[in-house]
One Martini backbone bead per residue (centre of mass of N, CA, C, O) as a GRO file, in nm:
protein
  274
    1MET     BB    1   2.920  -2.169  -1.351
    2GLU     BB    2   3.104  -1.940  -1.218
    3PRO     BB    3   3.080  -1.663  -0.979
    4ARG     BB    4   3.130  -1.400  -0.946
    5GLY     BB    5   3.259  -1.171  -0.731
    6ASP     BB    6   3.023  -1.017  -0.625
    7GLN     BB    7   2.855  -1.260  -0.552
    8ARG     BB    8   3.065  -1.370  -0.365
    9LEU     BB    9   3.030  -1.130  -0.148
   10HIS     BB   10   2.728  -1.119  -0.107
   11CYS     BB   11   2.727  -1.422   0.015
   12ALA     BB   12   2.932  -1.334   0.231
   13ASP     BB   13   2.774  -1.143   0.379
   14ILE     BB   14   2.523  -1.283   0.454
   15ARG     BB   15   2.672  -1.504   0.634
   16ARG     BB   16   2.795  -1.298   0.846
   17ILE     BB   17   2.507  -1.142   0.908
   18ALA     BB   18   2.317  -1.383   1.010
   19PRO     BB   19   2.355  -1.391   1.294
   20TYR     BB   20   2.263  -1.098   1.369
   21VAL     BB   21   1.973  -1.138   1.250
   22GLY     BB   22   1.883  -1.368   1.424
   23ARG     BB   23   1.945  -1.250   1.702
   24SER     BB   24   1.740  -0.999   1.656
   25ALA     BB   25   1.481  -1.141   1.579
   26VAL     BB   26   1.431  -1.228   1.885
   27ILE     BB   27   1.443  -0.975   2.038
   28GLY     BB   28   1.197  -0.851   1.893
   29ALA     BB   29   1.011  -1.054   1.959
   30ALA     BB   30   0.982  -1.031   2.254
   31ILE     BB   31   0.957  -0.694   2.259
   32GLY     BB   32   0.693  -0.688   2.121
   33ALA     BB   33   0.528  -0.897   2.302
   34LEU     BB   34   0.538  -0.648   2.484
   35PRO     BB   35   0.345  -0.377   2.642
   36GLY     BB   36   0.464  -0.039   2.548
   37ILE     BB   37   0.790  -0.067   2.408
   38GLY     BB   38   0.907  -0.095   2.135
   39SER     BB   39   1.160  -0.046   1.881
   40THR     BB   40   1.412   0.098   2.070
   41LEU     BB   41   1.467  -0.138   2.251
   42ALA     BB   42   1.537  -0.343   2.038
   43ALA     BB   43   1.739  -0.188   1.859
   44THR     BB   44   1.951  -0.152   2.150
   45LEU     BB   45   1.964  -0.455   2.202
   46GLY     BB   46   2.063  -0.560   1.907
   47TYR     BB   47   2.326  -0.383   1.935
   48ALA     BB   48   2.435  -0.491   2.180
   49ALA     BB   49   2.470  -0.787   2.084
   50GLY     BB   50   2.625  -0.709   1.805
   51ARG     BB   51   2.908  -0.598   1.957
   52ARG     BB   52   3.047  -0.806   2.102
   53PRO     BB   53   3.131  -1.016   1.866
   54HIS     BB   54   3.267  -0.817   1.699
   55VAL     BB   55   3.481  -0.729   1.906
   56LYS     BB   56   3.597  -1.039   1.963
   57GLN     BB   57   3.684  -1.090   1.660
   58GLY     BB   58   3.792  -0.880   1.472
   59GLY     BB   59   3.947  -0.740   1.192
   60HIS     BB   60   3.781  -0.496   1.109
   61SER     BB   61   3.756  -0.226   0.896
   62ILE     BB   62   3.503  -0.149   1.038
   63PRO     BB   63   3.323  -0.001   1.290
   64PHE     BB   64   3.097  -0.022   1.522
   65GLY     BB   65   2.883   0.214   1.468
   66LYS     BB   66   3.055   0.289   1.158
   67GLY     BB   67   2.869   0.130   0.909
   68ALA     BB   68   2.851  -0.144   0.955
   69PRO     BB   69   2.684  -0.439   0.882
   70GLU     BB   70   2.634  -0.577   1.125
   71GLY     BB   71   2.499  -0.316   1.275
   72ILE     BB   72   2.250  -0.276   1.059
   73ALA     BB   73   2.139  -0.546   1.099
   74ALA     BB   74   2.078  -0.568   1.394
   75THR     BB   75   1.905  -0.348   1.408
   76GLU     BB   76   1.665  -0.369   1.194
   77ALA     BB   77   1.584  -0.652   1.282
   78ALA     BB   78   1.460  -0.571   1.540
   79ASN     BB   79   1.285  -0.365   1.429
   80SER     BB   80   1.131  -0.545   1.244
   81ALA     BB   81   1.043  -0.780   1.480
   82VAL     BB   82   0.810  -0.578   1.611
   83SER     BB   83   0.561  -0.591   1.407
   84GLY     BB   84   0.471  -0.857   1.489
   85ALA     BB   85   0.444  -0.919   1.756
   86ASN     BB   86   0.267  -0.663   1.860
   87LEU     BB   87  -0.005  -0.776   1.776
   88ILE     BB   88  -0.048  -0.927   2.064
   89PRO     BB   89  -0.107  -0.664   2.240
   90VAL     BB   90  -0.284  -0.521   2.045
   91LEU     BB   91  -0.529  -0.738   2.032
   92SER     BB   92  -0.538  -0.813   2.348
   93LEU     BB   93  -0.517  -0.514   2.475
   94GLY     BB   94  -0.450  -0.224   2.317
   95ILE     BB   95  -0.113  -0.193   2.352
   96PRO     BB   96   0.056  -0.033   2.190
   97GLY     BB   97   0.446   0.017   2.088
   98ASN     BB   98   0.384   0.171   1.806
   99ALA     BB   99   0.291   0.361   1.537
  100ALA     BB  100   0.200   0.134   1.364
  101ALA     BB  101   0.011   0.009   1.582
  102VAL     BB  102  -0.169   0.250   1.621
  103PHE     BB  103  -0.288   0.299   1.309
  104LEU     BB  104  -0.395  -0.007   1.305
  105ILE     BB  105  -0.614   0.067   1.500
  106LEU     BB  106  -0.745   0.307   1.361
  107ALA     BB  107  -0.815   0.128   1.076
  108ALA     BB  108  -1.007  -0.098   1.219
  109ASP     BB  109  -1.193   0.109   1.349
  110SER     BB  110  -1.286   0.235   1.106
  111ILE     BB  111  -1.357   0.008   0.937
  112GLY     BB  112  -1.533  -0.229   1.178
  113GLY     BB  113  -1.501  -0.159   1.517
  114PHE     BB  114  -1.227  -0.224   1.651
  115ASN     BB  115  -1.187  -0.381   1.956
  116PRO     BB  116  -0.952  -0.421   2.151
  117GLY     BB  117  -0.909  -0.774   2.315
  118PRO     BB  118  -1.017  -1.088   2.468
  119SER     BB  119  -1.231  -1.126   2.241
  120VAL     BB  120  -1.112  -1.170   1.962
  121PHE     BB  121  -1.061  -1.471   2.015
  122ARG     BB  122  -1.342  -1.570   2.038
  123TRP     BB  123  -1.490  -1.891   1.973
  124ASN     BB  124  -1.835  -1.926   1.781
  125PRO     BB  125  -1.977  -2.182   1.579
  126ASP     BB  126  -2.250  -1.994   1.567
  127VAL     BB  127  -2.065  -1.704   1.566
  128VAL     BB  128  -1.981  -1.436   1.396
  129ASN     BB  129  -1.632  -1.272   1.472
  130SER     BB  130  -1.541  -0.984   1.354
  131LYS     BB  131  -1.274  -0.978   1.508
  132LEU     BB  132  -1.143  -1.211   1.402
  133VAL     BB  133  -1.139  -1.144   1.108
  134ILE     BB  134  -1.004  -0.916   1.129
  135ALA     BB  135  -0.746  -1.027   1.239
  136PHE     BB  136  -0.679  -1.189   1.014
  137GLY     BB  137  -0.658  -0.991   0.806
  138LEU     BB  138  -0.401  -0.875   0.910
  139PHE     BB  139  -0.240  -1.119   0.865
  140THR     BB  140  -0.244  -1.134   0.572
  141ALA     BB  141  -0.167  -0.873   0.502
  142MET     BB  142   0.132  -0.918   0.634
  143MET     BB  143   0.210  -1.107   0.428
  144PHE     BB  144   0.197  -0.985   0.163
  145ALA     BB  145   0.371  -0.752   0.252
  146ASN     BB  146   0.626  -0.939   0.286
  147LEU     BB  147   0.604  -1.070  -0.019
  148LEU     BB  148   0.663  -0.796  -0.148
  149ASN     BB  149   0.896  -0.706  -0.045
  150TRP     BB  150   1.072  -0.952  -0.130
  151THR     BB  151   1.037  -0.879  -0.426
  152ILE     BB  152   0.952  -0.608  -0.552
  153GLY     BB  153   1.100  -0.426  -0.335
  154GLY     BB  154   1.398  -0.529  -0.434
  155VAL     BB  155   1.342  -0.416  -0.747
  156PHE     BB  156   1.244  -0.110  -0.657
  157MET     BB  157   1.496   0.021  -0.437
  158ARG     BB  158   1.695   0.165  -0.600
  159SER     BB  159   1.484   0.354  -0.751
  160VAL     BB  160   1.330   0.467  -0.480
  161GLY     BB  161   1.612   0.595  -0.371
  162VAL     BB  162   1.568   0.915  -0.500
  163MET     BB  163   1.352   1.011  -0.281
  164SER     BB  164   1.598   1.115  -0.078
  165LYS     BB  165   1.699   1.344  -0.305
  166ALA     BB  166   1.478   1.515  -0.209
  167PRO     BB  167   1.385   1.804  -0.132
  168LYS     BB  168   1.237   1.938   0.161
  169HIS     BB  169   1.086   2.199   0.018
  170ILE     BB  170   0.934   1.989  -0.203
  171LEU     BB  171   0.825   1.706   0.004
  172MET     BB  172   0.647   1.868   0.205
  173PRO     BB  173   0.401   2.001   0.080
  174ILE     BB  174   0.322   1.736  -0.049
  175VAL     BB  175   0.261   1.591   0.206
  176LEU     BB  176   0.059   1.792   0.360
  177MET     BB  177  -0.152   1.801   0.125
  178LEU     BB  178  -0.252   1.476   0.118
  179THR     BB  179  -0.323   1.508   0.420
  180LEU     BB  180  -0.533   1.711   0.392
  181THR     BB  181  -0.711   1.590   0.238
  182ALA     BB  182  -0.764   1.311   0.390
  183ILE     BB  183  -0.906   1.428   0.606
  184TYR     BB  184  -1.155   1.576   0.433
  185VAL     BB  185  -1.249   1.367   0.323
  186GLU     BB  186  -1.322   1.192   0.604
  187GLU     BB  187  -1.474   1.466   0.725
  188ALA     BB  188  -1.571   1.753   0.624
  189SER     BB  189  -1.371   1.967   0.817
  190MET     BB  190  -1.225   2.262   0.939
  191ALA     BB  191  -1.182   2.110   1.228
  192ALA     BB  192  -0.984   1.914   1.146
  193MET     BB  193  -0.781   2.068   1.035
  194TRP     BB  194  -0.702   2.224   1.281
  195PHE     BB  195  -0.626   1.971   1.426
  196ALA     BB  196  -0.377   1.925   1.279
  197VAL     BB  197  -0.244   2.159   1.287
  198GLY     BB  198  -0.189   2.162   1.585
  199PHE     BB  199  -0.061   1.861   1.610
  200GLY     BB  200   0.165   1.935   1.442
  201ILE     BB  201   0.296   2.172   1.612
  202LEU     BB  202   0.300   1.992   1.875
  203GLY     BB  203   0.533   1.783   1.730
  204TYR     BB  204   0.736   2.043   1.701
  205LEU     BB  205   0.791   2.071   1.984
  206MET     BB  206   0.881   1.770   2.070
  207ARG     BB  207   1.112   1.801   1.905
  208ARG     BB  208   1.272   2.054   2.000
  209LEU     BB  209   1.269   1.888   2.308
  210ASP     BB  210   1.299   1.599   2.298
  211LEU     BB  211   0.985   1.456   2.273
  212SER     BB  212   0.815   1.159   2.261
  213PRO     BB  213   0.497   1.131   2.054
  214LEU     BB  214   0.404   0.807   2.168
  215PRO     BB  215   0.288   0.854   2.458
  216PHE     BB  216   0.046   1.046   2.358
  217VAL     BB  217  -0.083   0.863   2.150
  218ILE     BB  218  -0.143   0.664   2.364
  219ALA     BB  219  -0.315   0.838   2.538
  220PHE     BB  220  -0.516   0.926   2.316
  221ILE     BB  221  -0.638   0.646   2.248
  222LEU     BB  222  -0.670   0.510   2.574
  223GLY     BB  223  -0.825   0.756   2.757
  224GLY     BB  224  -1.087   0.654   2.746
  225ASN     BB  225  -1.090   0.344   2.828
  226LEU     BB  226  -0.935   0.400   3.096
  227GLU     BB  227  -1.168   0.571   3.217
  228GLN     BB  228  -1.387   0.366   3.202
  229THR     BB  229  -1.254   0.118   3.363
  230ALA     BB  230  -1.197   0.262   3.604
  231ARG     BB  231  -1.496   0.355   3.677
  232GLN     BB  232  -1.590   0.050   3.672
  233ALA     BB  233  -1.416  -0.042   3.932
  234PHE     BB  234  -1.488   0.156   4.147
  235ALA     BB  235  -1.778   0.077   4.141
  236ALA     BB  236  -1.728  -0.224   4.211
  237THR     BB  237  -1.561  -0.143   4.492
  238GLY     BB  238  -1.755   0.095   4.630
  239GLY     BB  239  -1.507   0.340   4.610
  240ASP     BB  240  -1.234   0.211   4.697
  241PRO     BB  241  -0.883   0.364   4.672
  242PHE     BB  242  -0.740   0.074   4.743
  243SER     BB  243  -0.796  -0.171   4.525
  244LEU     BB  244  -0.501  -0.184   4.388
  245PHE     BB  245  -0.344  -0.256   4.686
  246THR     BB  246  -0.503  -0.536   4.780
  247SER     BB  247  -0.422  -0.660   4.518
  248PRO     BB  248  -0.177  -0.836   4.400
  249ILE     BB  249  -0.161  -0.807   4.120
  250ALA     BB  250  -0.215  -0.500   4.094
  251ALA     BB  251   0.027  -0.425   4.260
  252VAL     BB  252   0.231  -0.499   4.099
  253PHE     BB  253   0.147  -0.360   3.819
  254MET     BB  254   0.216  -0.059   3.990
  255ALA     BB  255   0.499  -0.138   4.042
  256LEU     BB  256   0.587  -0.153   3.738
  257THR     BB  257   0.470   0.141   3.655
  258VAL     BB  258   0.714   0.309   3.860
  259SER     BB  259   0.963   0.185   3.742
  260VAL     BB  260   0.929   0.254   3.445
  261VAL     BB  261   0.954   0.584   3.518
  262ALA     BB  262   1.187   0.599   3.669
  263LEU     BB  263   1.396   0.443   3.460
  264SER     BB  264   1.306   0.673   3.239
  265PHE     BB  265   1.423   0.920   3.396
  266ARG     BB  266   1.685   0.815   3.451
  267GLY     BB  267   1.778   0.760   3.128
  268GLY     BB  268   1.745   1.072   3.044
  269ARG     BB  269   1.942   1.184   3.246
  270LYS     BB  270   2.197   1.055   3.148
  271ARG     BB  271   2.185   1.168   2.895
  272ARG     BB  272   2.189   1.415   2.906
  273ASP     BB  273   2.505   1.421   3.055
  274VAL     BB  274   2.648   1.326   2.816
   0.00000   0.00000   0.00000
């Protein structure tokens, strides 16, 4: 029994986009393993890496970046590959690279007092490392989530897609009500509700000003730990403010930090000029 025409077309599409998916998956995994970068850069690099061979091949009916399946596959494969690899800096350093990793840390901290760091993967045969148990629990949960996504998610994807057609003036109030209800159940305090409303207004203003909320969220989550570690380092060096510049390793990290900030400002200025 020969496959139908739509089945042959589907297999041909998979074979055509498979190189783009594989290339972008490697790029996304490499970017996700780096601390604090996120999926935006991975998606951009995956798009750029897929654009070059697509343009060289030519003969395509849909241009790259205008709805071509190769462009969608290249971008989304890199974006999706970040999530798994991002567990490396999240669990070992406590530095998330995207919003999903931030909420992953918050969930693990609220459930079992999880504190990311090198001690997460410390193995002691005499004592059970609760952090290691939580880490492997996250790995197992992600494996089951991917399996369910490939099976049940693929079956119900078409039917659930109708939710994207729901009017925003109906969908948004429902989401807001569920969010505030969950916050009140967790804290049982009106102060937490006002904090949530305040952060919602702040997020709206940042969106209006075209500012990414991810750096603010990362700073809000890691600010306390950074301040405590900075005080400990300052006390260990005898109050020397130039200790970060005398150590070669610390000086290299300081130079990389300044370079990343400078390049970010330069890239933002170029985008505004365009």
